[in-house]
XYZ file of N, CA, C and O in Angstrom:
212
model
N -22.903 4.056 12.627
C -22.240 2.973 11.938
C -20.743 3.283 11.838
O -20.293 4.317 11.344
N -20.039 2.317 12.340
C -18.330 2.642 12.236
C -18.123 1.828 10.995
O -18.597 0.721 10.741
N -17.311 2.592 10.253
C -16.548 1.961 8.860
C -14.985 2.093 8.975
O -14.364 3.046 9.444
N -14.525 1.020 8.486
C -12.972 0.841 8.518
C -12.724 1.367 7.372
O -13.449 1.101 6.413
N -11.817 2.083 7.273
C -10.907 3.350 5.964
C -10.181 3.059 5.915
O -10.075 2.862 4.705
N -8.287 2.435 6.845
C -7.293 2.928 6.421
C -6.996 2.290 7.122
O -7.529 2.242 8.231
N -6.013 1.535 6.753
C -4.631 0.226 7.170
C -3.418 0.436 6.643
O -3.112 0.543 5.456
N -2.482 0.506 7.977
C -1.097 0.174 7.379
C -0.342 -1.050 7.459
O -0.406 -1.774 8.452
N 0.279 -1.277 6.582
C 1.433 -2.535 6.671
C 2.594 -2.143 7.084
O 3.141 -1.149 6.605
N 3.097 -2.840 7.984
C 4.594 -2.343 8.123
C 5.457 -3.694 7.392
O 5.316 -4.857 7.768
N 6.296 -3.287 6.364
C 7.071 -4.137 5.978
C 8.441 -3.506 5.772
O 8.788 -2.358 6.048
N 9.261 -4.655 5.141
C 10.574 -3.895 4.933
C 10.830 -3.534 3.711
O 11.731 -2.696 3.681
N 10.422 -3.812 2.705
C 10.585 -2.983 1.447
C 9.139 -2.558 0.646
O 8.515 -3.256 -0.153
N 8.796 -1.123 1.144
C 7.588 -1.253 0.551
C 7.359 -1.656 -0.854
O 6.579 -2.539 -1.211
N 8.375 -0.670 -1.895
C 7.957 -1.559 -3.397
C 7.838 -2.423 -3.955
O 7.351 -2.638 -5.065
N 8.525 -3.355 -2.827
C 8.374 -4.663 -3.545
C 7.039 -5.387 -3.036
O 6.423 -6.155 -3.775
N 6.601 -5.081 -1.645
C 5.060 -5.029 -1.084
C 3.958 -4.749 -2.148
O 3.142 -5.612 -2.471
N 3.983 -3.290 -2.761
C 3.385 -2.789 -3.877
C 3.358 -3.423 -4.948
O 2.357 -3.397 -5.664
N 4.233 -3.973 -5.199
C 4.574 -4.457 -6.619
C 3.697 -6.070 -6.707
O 2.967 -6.406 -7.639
N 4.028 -6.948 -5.400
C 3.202 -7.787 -5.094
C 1.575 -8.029 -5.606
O 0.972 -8.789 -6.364
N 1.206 -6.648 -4.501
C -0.301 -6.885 -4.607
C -1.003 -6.404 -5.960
O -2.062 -6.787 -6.459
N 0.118 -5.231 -6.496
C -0.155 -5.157 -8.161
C -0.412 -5.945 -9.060
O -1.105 -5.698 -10.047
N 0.283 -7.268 -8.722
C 0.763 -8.432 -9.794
C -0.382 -9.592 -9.240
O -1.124 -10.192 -10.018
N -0.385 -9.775 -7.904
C -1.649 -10.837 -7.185
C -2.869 -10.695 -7.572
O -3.501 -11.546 -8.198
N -3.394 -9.296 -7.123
C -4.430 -8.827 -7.068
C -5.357 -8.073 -8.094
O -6.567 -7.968 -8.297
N -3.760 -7.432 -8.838
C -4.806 -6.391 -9.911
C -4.824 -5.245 -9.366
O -5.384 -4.372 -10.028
N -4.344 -4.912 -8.253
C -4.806 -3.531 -7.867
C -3.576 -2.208 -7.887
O -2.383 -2.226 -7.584
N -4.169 -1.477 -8.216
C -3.415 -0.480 -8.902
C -2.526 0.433 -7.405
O -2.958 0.450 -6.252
N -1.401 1.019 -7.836
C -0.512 1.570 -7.015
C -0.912 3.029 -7.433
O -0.946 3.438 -8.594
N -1.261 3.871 -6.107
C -1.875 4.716 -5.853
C -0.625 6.086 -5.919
O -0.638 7.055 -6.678
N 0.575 5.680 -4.653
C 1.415 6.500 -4.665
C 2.574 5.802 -3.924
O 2.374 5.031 -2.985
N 3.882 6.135 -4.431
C 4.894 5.811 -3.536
C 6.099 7.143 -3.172
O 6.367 7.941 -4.070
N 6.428 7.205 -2.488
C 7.346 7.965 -1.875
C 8.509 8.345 -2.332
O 9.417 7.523 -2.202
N 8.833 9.657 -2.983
C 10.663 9.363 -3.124
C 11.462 8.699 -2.604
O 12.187 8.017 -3.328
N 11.605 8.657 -1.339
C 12.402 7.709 -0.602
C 11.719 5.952 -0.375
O 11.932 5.068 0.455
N 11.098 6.037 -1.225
C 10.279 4.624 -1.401
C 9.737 3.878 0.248
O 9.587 2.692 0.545
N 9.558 5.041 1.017
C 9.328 4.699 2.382
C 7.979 4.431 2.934
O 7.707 3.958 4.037
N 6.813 4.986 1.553
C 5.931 4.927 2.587
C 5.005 4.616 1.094
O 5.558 4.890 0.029
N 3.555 4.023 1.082
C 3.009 3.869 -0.068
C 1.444 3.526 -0.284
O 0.846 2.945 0.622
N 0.807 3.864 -1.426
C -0.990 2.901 -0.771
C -1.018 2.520 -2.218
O -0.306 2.908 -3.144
N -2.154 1.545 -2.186
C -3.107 1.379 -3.284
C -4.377 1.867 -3.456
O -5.014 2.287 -2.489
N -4.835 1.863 -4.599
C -5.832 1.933 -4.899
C -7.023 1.692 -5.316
O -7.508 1.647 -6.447
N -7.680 1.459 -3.710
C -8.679 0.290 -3.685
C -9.722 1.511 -3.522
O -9.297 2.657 -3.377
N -11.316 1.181 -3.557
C -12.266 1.575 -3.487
C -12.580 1.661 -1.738
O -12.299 0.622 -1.142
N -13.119 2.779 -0.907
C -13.542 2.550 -0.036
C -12.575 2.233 1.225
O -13.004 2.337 2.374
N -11.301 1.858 0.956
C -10.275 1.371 1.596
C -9.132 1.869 1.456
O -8.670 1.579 0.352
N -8.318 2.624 2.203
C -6.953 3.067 2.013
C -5.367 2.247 2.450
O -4.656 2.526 3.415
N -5.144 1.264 1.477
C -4.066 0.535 2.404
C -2.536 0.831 2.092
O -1.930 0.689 1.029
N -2.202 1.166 3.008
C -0.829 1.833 2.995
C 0.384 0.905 3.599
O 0.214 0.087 4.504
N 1.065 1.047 3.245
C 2.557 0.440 3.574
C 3.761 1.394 4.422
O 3.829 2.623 4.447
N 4.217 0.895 4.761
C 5.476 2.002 5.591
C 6.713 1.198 5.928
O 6.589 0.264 6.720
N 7.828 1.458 5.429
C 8.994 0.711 6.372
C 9.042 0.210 7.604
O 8.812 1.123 8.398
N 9.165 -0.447 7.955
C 10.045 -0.920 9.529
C 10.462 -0.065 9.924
O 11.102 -0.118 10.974
């Protein structure tokens, strides 16, 4: 059985990406980057991450 784990987004500002799906969704911000470059949430079962352009 293949299971999907881990997606990235490429956008141009991740925190404000983060901040989004925080406020849409409910779902909690996992980790972001000093350089605010790279980031996931924290979903169950699913790792979705963000990254700059």
């Amino acid at each position: 059985m293949v299971n999907f784990g881990y997606t990235i987004n490429y956008v141009d500002e991740v925190d404000k990406a983060l901040s989004f799906f925080e406020k849409a969704f409910d779902i909690k911000r996992r980790f972001l980057t000093d350089e605010k470059d790279y980031g996931e949430l924290d979903t169950v079962g699913l790792c979705i991450g963000y990254c700059v352009t």
